[in-house]
XYZ file of C-alpha atoms in Angstrom:
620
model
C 25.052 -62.652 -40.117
C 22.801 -60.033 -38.715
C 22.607 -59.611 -35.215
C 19.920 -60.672 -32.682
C 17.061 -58.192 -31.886
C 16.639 -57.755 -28.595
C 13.634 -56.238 -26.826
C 15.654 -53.827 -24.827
C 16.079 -49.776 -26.278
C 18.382 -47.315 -25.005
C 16.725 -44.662 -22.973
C 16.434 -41.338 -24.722
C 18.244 -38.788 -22.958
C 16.352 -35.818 -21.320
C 15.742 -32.870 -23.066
C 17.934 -29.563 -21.107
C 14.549 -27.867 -20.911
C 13.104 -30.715 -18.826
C 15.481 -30.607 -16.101
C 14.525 -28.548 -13.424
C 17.898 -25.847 -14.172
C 16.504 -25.108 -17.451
C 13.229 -24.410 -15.811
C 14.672 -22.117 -13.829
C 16.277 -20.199 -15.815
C 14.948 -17.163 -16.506
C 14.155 -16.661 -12.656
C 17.844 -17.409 -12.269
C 19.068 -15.083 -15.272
C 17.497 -11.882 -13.145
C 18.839 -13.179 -10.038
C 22.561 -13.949 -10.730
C 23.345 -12.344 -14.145
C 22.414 -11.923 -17.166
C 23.935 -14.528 -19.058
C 22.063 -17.528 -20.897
C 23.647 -20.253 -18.720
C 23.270 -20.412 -15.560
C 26.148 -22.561 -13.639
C 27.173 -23.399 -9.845
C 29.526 -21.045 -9.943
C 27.923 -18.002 -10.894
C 26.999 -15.829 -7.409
C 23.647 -13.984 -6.686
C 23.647 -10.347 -7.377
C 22.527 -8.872 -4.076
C 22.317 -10.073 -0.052
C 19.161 -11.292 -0.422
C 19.447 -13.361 -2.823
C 22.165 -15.114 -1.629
C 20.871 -16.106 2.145
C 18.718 -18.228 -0.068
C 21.151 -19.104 -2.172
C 21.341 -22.619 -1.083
C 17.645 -23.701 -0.864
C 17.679 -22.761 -4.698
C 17.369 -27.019 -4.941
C 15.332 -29.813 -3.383
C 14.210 -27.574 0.161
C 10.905 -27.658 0.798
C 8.189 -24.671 1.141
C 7.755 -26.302 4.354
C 11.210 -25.079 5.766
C 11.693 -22.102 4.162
C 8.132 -20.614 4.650
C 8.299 -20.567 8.013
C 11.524 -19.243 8.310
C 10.761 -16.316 6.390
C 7.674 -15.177 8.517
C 9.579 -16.080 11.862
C 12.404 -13.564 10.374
C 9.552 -10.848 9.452
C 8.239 -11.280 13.440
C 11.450 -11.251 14.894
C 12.067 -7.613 13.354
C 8.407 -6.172 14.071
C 8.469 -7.306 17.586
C 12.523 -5.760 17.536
C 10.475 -2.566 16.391
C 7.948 -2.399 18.862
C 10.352 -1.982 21.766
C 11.167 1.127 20.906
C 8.668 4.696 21.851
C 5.521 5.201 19.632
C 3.559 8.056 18.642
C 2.980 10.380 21.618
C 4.353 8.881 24.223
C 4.956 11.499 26.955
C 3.687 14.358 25.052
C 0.238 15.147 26.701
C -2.655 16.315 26.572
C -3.294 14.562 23.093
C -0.555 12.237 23.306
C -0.287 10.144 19.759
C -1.488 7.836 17.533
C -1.342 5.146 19.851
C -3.362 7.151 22.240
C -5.985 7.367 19.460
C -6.801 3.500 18.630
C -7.019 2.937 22.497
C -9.064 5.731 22.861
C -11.418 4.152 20.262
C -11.098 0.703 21.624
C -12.248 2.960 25.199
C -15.277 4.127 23.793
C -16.741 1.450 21.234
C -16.585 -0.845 24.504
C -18.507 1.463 26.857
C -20.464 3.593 24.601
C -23.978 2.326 22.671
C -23.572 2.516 19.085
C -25.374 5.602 18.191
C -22.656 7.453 20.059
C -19.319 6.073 18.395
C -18.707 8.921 15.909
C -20.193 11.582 18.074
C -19.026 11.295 21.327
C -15.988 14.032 22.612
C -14.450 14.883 19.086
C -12.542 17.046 20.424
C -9.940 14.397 21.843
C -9.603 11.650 19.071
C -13.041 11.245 17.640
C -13.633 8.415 15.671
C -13.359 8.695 11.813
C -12.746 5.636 10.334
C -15.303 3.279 8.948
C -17.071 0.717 10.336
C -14.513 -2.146 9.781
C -12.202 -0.172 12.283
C -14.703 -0.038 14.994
C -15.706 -3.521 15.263
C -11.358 -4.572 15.216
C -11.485 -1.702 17.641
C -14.085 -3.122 20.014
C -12.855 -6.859 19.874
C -9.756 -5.603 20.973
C -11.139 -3.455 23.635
C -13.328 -6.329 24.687
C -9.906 -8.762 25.080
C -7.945 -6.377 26.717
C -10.596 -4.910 29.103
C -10.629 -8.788 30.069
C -6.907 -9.129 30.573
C -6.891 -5.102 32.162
C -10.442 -3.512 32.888
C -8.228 -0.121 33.696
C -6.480 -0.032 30.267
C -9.875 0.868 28.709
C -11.933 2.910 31.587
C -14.270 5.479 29.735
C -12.520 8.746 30.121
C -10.291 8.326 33.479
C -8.148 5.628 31.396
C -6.665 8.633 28.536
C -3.231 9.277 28.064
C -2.229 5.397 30.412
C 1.032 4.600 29.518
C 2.169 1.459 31.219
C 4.119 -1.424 29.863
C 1.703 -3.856 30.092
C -0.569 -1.998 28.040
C 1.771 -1.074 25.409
C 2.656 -5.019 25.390
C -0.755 -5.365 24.397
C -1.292 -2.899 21.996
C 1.951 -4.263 20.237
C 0.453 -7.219 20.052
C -2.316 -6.616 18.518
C -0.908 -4.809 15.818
C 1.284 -8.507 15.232
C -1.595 -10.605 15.885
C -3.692 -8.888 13.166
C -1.043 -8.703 10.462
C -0.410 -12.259 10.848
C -4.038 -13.321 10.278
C -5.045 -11.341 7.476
C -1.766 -9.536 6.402
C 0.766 -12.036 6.020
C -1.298 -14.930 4.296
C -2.461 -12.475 1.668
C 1.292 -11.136 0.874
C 1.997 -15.207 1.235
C -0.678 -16.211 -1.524
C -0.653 -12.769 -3.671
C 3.119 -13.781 -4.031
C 2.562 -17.462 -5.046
C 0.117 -16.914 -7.687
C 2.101 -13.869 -9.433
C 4.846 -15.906 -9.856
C 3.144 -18.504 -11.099
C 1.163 -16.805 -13.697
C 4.554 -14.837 -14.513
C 6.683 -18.437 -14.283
C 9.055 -17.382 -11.516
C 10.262 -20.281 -9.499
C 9.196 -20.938 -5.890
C 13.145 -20.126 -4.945
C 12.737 -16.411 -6.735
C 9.321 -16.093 -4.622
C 10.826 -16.891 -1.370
C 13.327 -13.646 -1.931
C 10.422 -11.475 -2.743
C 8.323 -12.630 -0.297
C 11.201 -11.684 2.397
C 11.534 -8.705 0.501
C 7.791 -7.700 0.526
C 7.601 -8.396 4.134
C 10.552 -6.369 5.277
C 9.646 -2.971 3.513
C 11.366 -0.383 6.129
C 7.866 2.180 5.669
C 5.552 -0.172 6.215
C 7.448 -1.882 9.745
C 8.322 1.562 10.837
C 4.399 2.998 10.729
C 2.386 -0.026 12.139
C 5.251 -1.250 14.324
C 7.114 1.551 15.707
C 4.473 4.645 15.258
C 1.686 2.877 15.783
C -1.115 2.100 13.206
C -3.486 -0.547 11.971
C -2.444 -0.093 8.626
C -1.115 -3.847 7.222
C -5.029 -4.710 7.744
C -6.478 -2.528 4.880
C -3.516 -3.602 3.091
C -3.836 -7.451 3.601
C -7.446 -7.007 2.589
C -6.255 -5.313 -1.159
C -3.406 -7.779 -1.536
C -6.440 -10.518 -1.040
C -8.346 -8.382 -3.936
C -5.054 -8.269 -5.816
C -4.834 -12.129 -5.189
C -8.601 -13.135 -6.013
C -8.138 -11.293 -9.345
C -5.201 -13.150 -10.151
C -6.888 -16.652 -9.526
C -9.957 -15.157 -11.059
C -12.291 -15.015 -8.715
C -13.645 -11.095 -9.220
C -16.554 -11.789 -7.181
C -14.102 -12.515 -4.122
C -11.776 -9.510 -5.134
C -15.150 -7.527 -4.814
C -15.800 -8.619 -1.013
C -12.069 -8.135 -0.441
C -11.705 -4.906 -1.596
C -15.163 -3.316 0.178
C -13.616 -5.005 3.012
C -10.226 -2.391 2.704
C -12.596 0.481 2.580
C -14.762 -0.271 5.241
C -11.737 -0.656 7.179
C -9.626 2.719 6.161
C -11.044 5.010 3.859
C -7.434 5.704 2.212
C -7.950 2.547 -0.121
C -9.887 4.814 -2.040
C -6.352 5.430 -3.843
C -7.026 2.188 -5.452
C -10.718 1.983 -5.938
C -10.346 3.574 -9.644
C -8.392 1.276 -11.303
C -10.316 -1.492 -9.921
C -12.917 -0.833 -10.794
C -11.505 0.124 -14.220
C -10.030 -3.020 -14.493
C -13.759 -4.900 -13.505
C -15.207 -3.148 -15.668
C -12.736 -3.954 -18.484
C -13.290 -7.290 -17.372
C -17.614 -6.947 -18.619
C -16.878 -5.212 -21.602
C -14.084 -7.253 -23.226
C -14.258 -9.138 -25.617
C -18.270 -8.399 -25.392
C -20.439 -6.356 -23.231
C -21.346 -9.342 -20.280
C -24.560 -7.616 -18.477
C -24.772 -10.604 -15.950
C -21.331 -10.689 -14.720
C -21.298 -6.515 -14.456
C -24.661 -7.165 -12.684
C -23.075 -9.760 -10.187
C -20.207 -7.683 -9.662
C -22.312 -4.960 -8.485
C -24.893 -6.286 -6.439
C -22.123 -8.048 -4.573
C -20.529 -4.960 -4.086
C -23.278 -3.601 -2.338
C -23.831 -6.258 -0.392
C -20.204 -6.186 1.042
C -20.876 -2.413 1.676
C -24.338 -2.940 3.300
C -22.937 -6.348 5.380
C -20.207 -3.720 6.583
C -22.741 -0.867 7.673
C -25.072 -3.648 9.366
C -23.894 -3.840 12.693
C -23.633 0.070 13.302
C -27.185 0.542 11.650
C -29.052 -2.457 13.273
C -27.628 -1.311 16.884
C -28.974 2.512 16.222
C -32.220 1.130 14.847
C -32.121 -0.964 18.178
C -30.725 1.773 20.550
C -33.381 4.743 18.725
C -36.436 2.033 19.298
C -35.274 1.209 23.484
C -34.171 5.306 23.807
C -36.814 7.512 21.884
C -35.289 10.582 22.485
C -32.173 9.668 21.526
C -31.819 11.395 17.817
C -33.171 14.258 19.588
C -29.913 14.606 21.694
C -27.508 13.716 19.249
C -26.048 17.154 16.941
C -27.141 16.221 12.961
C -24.430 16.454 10.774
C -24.583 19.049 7.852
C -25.142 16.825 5.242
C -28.150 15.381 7.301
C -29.682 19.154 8.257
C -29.265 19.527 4.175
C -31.374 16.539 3.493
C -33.705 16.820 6.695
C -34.692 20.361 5.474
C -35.450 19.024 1.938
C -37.207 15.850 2.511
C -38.897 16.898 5.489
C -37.281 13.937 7.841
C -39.066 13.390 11.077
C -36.581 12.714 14.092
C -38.580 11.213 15.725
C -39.286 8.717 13.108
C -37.854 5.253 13.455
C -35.852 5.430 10.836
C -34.139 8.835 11.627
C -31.665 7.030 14.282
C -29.977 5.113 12.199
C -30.057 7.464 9.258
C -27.983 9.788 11.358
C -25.371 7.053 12.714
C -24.680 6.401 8.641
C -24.622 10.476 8.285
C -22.411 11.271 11.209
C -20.062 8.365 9.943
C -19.755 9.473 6.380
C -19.220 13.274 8.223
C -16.204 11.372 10.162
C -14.468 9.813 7.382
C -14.602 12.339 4.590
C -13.106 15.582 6.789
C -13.808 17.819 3.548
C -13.619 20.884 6.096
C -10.254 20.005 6.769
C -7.038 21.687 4.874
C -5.797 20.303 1.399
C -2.983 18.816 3.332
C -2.034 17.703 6.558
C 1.355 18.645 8.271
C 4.274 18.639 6.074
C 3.378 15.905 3.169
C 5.662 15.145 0.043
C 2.966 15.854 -2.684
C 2.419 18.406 -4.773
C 0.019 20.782 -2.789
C 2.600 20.697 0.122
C 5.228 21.697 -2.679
C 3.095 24.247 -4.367
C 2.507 26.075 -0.227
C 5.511 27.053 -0.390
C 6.070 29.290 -3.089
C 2.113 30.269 -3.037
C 0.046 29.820 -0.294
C -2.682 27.954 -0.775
C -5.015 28.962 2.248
C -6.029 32.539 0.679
C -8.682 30.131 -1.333
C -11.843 28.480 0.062
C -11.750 25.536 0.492
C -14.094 24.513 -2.228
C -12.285 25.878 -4.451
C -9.264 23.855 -3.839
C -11.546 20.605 -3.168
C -12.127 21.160 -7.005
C -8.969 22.457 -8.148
C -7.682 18.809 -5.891
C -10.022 16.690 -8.055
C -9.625 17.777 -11.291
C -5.994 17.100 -11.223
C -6.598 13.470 -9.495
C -8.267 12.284 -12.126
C -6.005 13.885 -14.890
C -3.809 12.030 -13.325
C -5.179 8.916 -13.131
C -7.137 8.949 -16.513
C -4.125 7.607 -18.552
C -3.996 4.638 -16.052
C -7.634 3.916 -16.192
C -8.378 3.785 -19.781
C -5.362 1.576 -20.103
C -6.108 -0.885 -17.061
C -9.528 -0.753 -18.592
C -8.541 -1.543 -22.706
C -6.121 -3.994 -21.704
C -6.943 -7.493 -23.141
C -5.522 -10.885 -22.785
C -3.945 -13.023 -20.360
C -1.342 -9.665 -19.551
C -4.496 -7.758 -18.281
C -4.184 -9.308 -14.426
C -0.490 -9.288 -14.101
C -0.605 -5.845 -15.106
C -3.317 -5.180 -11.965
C -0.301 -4.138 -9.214
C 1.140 -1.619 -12.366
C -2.287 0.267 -12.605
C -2.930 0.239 -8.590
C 0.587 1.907 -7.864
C -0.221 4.422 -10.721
C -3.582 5.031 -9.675
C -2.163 5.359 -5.774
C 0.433 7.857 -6.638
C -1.958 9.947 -8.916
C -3.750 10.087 -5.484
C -1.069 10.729 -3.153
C 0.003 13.820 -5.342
C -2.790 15.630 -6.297
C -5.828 14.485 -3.762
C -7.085 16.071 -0.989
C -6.476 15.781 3.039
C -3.071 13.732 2.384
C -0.816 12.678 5.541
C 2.692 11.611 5.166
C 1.417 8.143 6.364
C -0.638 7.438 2.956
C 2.679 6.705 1.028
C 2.253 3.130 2.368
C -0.510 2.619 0.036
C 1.478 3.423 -3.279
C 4.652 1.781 -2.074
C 2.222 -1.751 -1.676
C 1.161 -2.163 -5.080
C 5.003 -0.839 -6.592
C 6.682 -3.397 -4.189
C 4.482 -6.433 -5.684
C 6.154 -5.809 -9.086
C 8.982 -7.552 -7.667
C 6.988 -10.569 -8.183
C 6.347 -10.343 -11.776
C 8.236 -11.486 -14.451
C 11.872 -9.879 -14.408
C 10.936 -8.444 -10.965
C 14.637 -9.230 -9.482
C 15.921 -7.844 -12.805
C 18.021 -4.583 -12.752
C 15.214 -2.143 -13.509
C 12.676 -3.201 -11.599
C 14.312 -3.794 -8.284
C 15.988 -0.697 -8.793
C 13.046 1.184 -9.149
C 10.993 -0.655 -6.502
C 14.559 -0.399 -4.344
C 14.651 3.155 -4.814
C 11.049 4.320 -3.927
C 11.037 2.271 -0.866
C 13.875 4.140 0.242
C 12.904 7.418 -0.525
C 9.393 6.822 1.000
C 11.063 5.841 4.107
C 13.269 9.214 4.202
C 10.174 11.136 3.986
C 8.649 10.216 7.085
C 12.000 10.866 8.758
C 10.703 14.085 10.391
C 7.329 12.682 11.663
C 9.961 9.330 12.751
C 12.198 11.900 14.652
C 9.117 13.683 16.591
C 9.025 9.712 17.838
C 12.596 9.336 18.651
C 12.346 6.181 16.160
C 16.149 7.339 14.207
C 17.721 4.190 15.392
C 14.612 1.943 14.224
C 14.414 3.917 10.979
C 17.890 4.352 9.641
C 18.008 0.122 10.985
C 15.292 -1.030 8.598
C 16.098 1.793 5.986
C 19.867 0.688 6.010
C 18.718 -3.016 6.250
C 16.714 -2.938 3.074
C 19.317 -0.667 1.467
C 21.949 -3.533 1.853
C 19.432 -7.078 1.112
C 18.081 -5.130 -1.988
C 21.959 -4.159 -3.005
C 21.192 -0.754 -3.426
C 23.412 2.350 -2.693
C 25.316 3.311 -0.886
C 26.336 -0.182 0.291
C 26.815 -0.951 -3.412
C 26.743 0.729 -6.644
C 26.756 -3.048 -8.748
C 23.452 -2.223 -9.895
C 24.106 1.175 -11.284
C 27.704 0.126 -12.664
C 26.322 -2.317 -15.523
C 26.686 -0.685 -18.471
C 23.514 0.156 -20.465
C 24.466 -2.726 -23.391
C 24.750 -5.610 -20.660
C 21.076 -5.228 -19.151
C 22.033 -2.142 -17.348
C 20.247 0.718 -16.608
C 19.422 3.141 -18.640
C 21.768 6.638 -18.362
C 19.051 8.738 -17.163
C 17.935 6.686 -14.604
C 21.177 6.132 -13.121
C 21.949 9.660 -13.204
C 18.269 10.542 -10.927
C 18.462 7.639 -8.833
C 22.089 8.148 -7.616
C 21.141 12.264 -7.405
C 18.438 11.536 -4.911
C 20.644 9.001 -3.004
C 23.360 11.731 -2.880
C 20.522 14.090 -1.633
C 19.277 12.217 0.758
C 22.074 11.571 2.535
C 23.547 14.895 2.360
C 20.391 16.219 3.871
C 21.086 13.375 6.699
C 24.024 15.043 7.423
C 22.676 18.884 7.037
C 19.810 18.422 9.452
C 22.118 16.451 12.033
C 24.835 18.267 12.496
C 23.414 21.898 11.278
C 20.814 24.215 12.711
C 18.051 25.912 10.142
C 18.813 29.553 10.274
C 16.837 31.470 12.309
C 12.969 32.562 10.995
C 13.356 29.705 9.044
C 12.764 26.706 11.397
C 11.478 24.084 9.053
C 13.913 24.828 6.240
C 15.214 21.131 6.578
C 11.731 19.535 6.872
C 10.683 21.743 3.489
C 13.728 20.185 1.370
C 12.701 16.998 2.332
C 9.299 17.406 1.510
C 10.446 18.934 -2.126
C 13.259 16.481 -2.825
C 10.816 13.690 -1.816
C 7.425 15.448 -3.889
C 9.797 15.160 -6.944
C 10.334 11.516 -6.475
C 7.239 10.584 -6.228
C 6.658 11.890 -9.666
C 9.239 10.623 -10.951
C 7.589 7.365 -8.875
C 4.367 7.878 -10.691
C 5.643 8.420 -14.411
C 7.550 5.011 -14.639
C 4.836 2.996 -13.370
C 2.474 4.568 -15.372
C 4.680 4.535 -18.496
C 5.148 0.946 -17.705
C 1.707 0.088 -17.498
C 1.028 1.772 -20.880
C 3.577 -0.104 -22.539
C 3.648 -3.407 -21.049
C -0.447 -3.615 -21.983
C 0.306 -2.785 -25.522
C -3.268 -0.851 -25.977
C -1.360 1.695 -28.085
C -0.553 -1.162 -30.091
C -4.080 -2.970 -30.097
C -6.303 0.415 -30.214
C -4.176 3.438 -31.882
C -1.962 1.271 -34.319
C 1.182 1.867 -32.933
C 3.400 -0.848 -32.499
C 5.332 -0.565 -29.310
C 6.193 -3.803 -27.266
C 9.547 -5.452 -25.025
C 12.555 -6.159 -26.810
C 12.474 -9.903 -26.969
C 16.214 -10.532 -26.091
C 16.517 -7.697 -24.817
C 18.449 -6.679 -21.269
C 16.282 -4.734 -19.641
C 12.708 -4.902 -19.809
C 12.211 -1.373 -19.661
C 13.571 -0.779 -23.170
C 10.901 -0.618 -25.813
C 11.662 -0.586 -29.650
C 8.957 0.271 -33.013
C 8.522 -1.836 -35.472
C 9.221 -1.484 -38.940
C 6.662 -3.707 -40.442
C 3.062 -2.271 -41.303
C 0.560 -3.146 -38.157
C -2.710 -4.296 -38.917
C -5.976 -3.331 -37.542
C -7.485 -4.796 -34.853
C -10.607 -5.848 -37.473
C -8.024 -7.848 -39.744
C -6.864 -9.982 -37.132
């Protein structure tokens, strides 16, 4: 007798790669192992990873977001209450004394007069971007304290209400355009590279807690997390892309501090990859550069509309003001009137450009870690003219910065914006090597970029977090004289030794060196010259503590550091430009060589060739 049908059917069970584990896995893999399965019981690698170890299920963005950018506050404000640059050391004080000085004159002084007025004490040279943030603050403050900004009687004022102020600007303005650019950049990398929204939160906190980057803006005292916010909202406009909004953001970093230049090749290498592949697209490389030159000229208004005004009301104004000698060049062979009209503003623009590209300055500034600073002090540099080394400077920039480039540029596919933060922190260190007028400072802008590969795909894994670990570490240590000149060693070796331990790095761990090489370990090499430099660095910690230089040789210490630190920074600038090359497989699209990641492989650094014949690009 055969049974009776009934309309009811057994529910198919779930597939393993539906459930939201599986989905997770590969985030999970770099976080807590490196095994296929990921169970309860397995622990997370490193600190950081494990204070969010249990909001890896079912808590919201809602929670955890702001938790993570009430954490990154509490340690810049934490920062802040310690000295800044200058304080007590007259008559030019600091960098602090600087961007109050310019908040002091752009809020008494007419346009035309910004970049001319008293160079000798902390003349303006920044763009215009800096001058308008610097006269909205000066406006707001010289309403809360008219005597924090008085035109000339108000240098060198150190109270405590002002330096409240000043602090908080410095938070105020990270958290509006620095923060919810690292915030979004973040989200969308690990989208595209499908790392979960738990893996994000860690490198958000990461990201956000660099030691260099706190210790400069928050303790020295800059304005630097502003140009920075405005590439990471180029970075994250590309991503989404929107290059027409990565265009506005990026004009917007150089109008604000000229030092985003370090970038400016490989994006536009990467744009203009973006019109020539698969076909040359006239219209969108037309778009892309009228609406960079509208960003530029939107950015120059304000300081050439107020000369154009001031020249018209004052007629004997550009008669009064000293021509720069770019201007003189151009006045004597285009016969320009100065009393024309148009002169005024002309030589606002002139003076301005004069300010922010100091070519008559030296190839380096102070004691950098780059390769001219290196090179002075086993032959010195100043028995050439300066010319000579502004070309010498150049020509190895851009053979530096070719390789990265071309490739940025060739790139094709879906890879070609995920591999965007790879080209910019090749392209940066090219620049902070080999370019000219460096400070110790400009390591910031390479670190950015190298830092945001945590958010790619394997970006927790072992090689990438060491690497990332390692730089920010070193970059840190070489700013340790210019910290000390501060009295910042408490906040530095805090937020150095901070990072050292969330990251899992040495010396508060070796896990990440231990793995052996066949278990997703490092490779030997690496290990060997990350752990040397570690060793170095402290060593040197404890050399320049506890023992004096010999005499006629007071900077010995502050030379070693800039030579140990020189040589990681190439080191810095090989691997991410070796990565870039690789992980874009033009090699393998354009030259016929087959290079690409081991599929199951344990460390994504570890490239293998193919045995089978590679077809040409035409044949495909």
């Amino acid at each position: 007798m055969s049974s009776t049908s009934t309309p009811h059917k057994a529910r198919k069970r779930k597939e393993a790669s539906n459930t939201p584990d599986a989905a997770m896995r590969p985030s999970n893999t770099a976080l807590s192992g490196r095994s296929r399965t990921v169970s309860s019981s397995q622990n997370p690698q490193f600190p950081l990873a494990s204070f969010f170890w249990p909001a890896k299920k079912g808590t919201s963005s809602w929670v955890v977001l702001p938790l993570i950018l009430l954490m990154a506050g509490l340690f810049r404000w934490a920062v802040g209450l310690w000295g800044y640059s200058g304080l007590g050391i007259p008559p030019m004080h600091g960098d602090f004394e600087a961007q109050r000085h310019w908040m002091e004159i752009t809020t008494h002084l007419p346009m035309s007069k910004w970049y001319s007025y008293d160079l000798q004490y902390w003349g303006l040279d920044y763009p215009p971007l800096t001058a308008y943030h610097s006269w909205l603050l000066g406006k707001i403050g010289s309403f809360i304290e008219p005597d924090w900004f008085s035109l000339d009687i108000s240098r060198g004022i150190e109270t405590s209400s002002l330096k409240l102020y000043m602090r908080s600007t410095v938070i105020v303005s990270e958290y509006l355009i620095y923060i919810p650019a690292a915030v979004i950049f973040t989200r969308r990398l690990t989208r595209l590279s499908g790392v979960s929204t738990w893996e994000s939160w860690v490198v958000l906190s990461a990201s956000l807690l660099q030691p260099a980057t706190m210790l400069i803006d928050h303790a020295h005292f800059q304005y630097n997390t502003v140009m920075l916010g405005f590439v990471l909202a180029s970075m994250s406009s590309v991503l989404a892309g929107r290059l027409l909004w990565a265009c506005v953001f990026f004009v917007a970093a150089l109008s604000f501090k000229q030092m985003a230049l370090y970038y400016a090749p490989a994006m536009f290498a990467y744009l203009l990859g973006v019109c020539l592949e698969p076909e040359l697209k006239l219209g969108r490389l037309g778009t892309i550069a009228a609406v960079t030159a509208a960003s530029f000229a939107a950015a120059f208004a304000p300081l050439v509309l107020g000369s154009l005004y001031e020249g018209y009301t004052n007629p004997t104004l550009s008669v009064d003001l000293q021509p720069p000698p770019l201007l003189v060049s151009l006045q004597s062979l285009l016969h320009l009137n100065p009393k024309a009209l148009y002169y005024t503003p002309l030589l606002q623009v002139m003076q301005a450009l004069h300010r922010i590209f100091p070519f008559a300055r030296g190839i380096f500034e102070d004691k950098v870690a780059n390769f001219w600073c290196v090179l002075h002090t086993v032959h010195k540099l100043n028995r050439y003219s300066v010319p000579t080394l502004q070309r010498t400077s150049v020509t190895f920039t851009l053979m530096s910065i070719l390789p990265t480039c071309m490739t940025i540029s060739l790139a094709s596919g879906a890879k070609k914006k995920v591999l965007l933060p790879w080209a910019l922190a090749a392209c940066a260190w090219g620049f902070f090597l080999f370019s000219f007028q460096v400070h110790e400072k400009s390591v910031l802008l390479p670190l950015l970029p190298m830092t945001a590969l945590l958010a790619g795909k394997q970006g927790l894994g072992t090689e990438i977090r060491a690497w990332v670990g390692w730089a920010n570490v070193l970059g840190a240590w070489t700013m340790y004289p210019l910290l000390k000149r501060d009295e910042l060693r408490i906040p530095y070796f805090v937020l150095t030794c901070l990072w050292i331990f969330l990251l899992g790095l040495p010396p508060t761990t070796f896990a990440l060196y231990a793995t052996p090489k066949s278990k997703g370990g490092l490779t030997l090499v690496t290990k060997i010259l990350h752990l040397s430099f570690y060793l170095a660095m402290t060593i040197w910690h404890v050399l320049e503590a506890f023992v004096p230089p010999p005499e006629g040789k007071p900077d010995l210490w502050v030379v070693i550091n800039v030579v140990v630190g020189a040589a990681g920074f190439v080191l810095c600038w090989a691997w991410c430009s070796a990565g870039l090359i690789l992980r874009s497989e033009v090699l393998e699209d354009y030259f016929g060589v087959r290079l690409r990641l081991e599929k199951e492989g344990l460390d994504p650094g570890v490239w293998a060739r193919r045995k089978e014949p590679v077809a040409s690009k035409k044949t495909r």
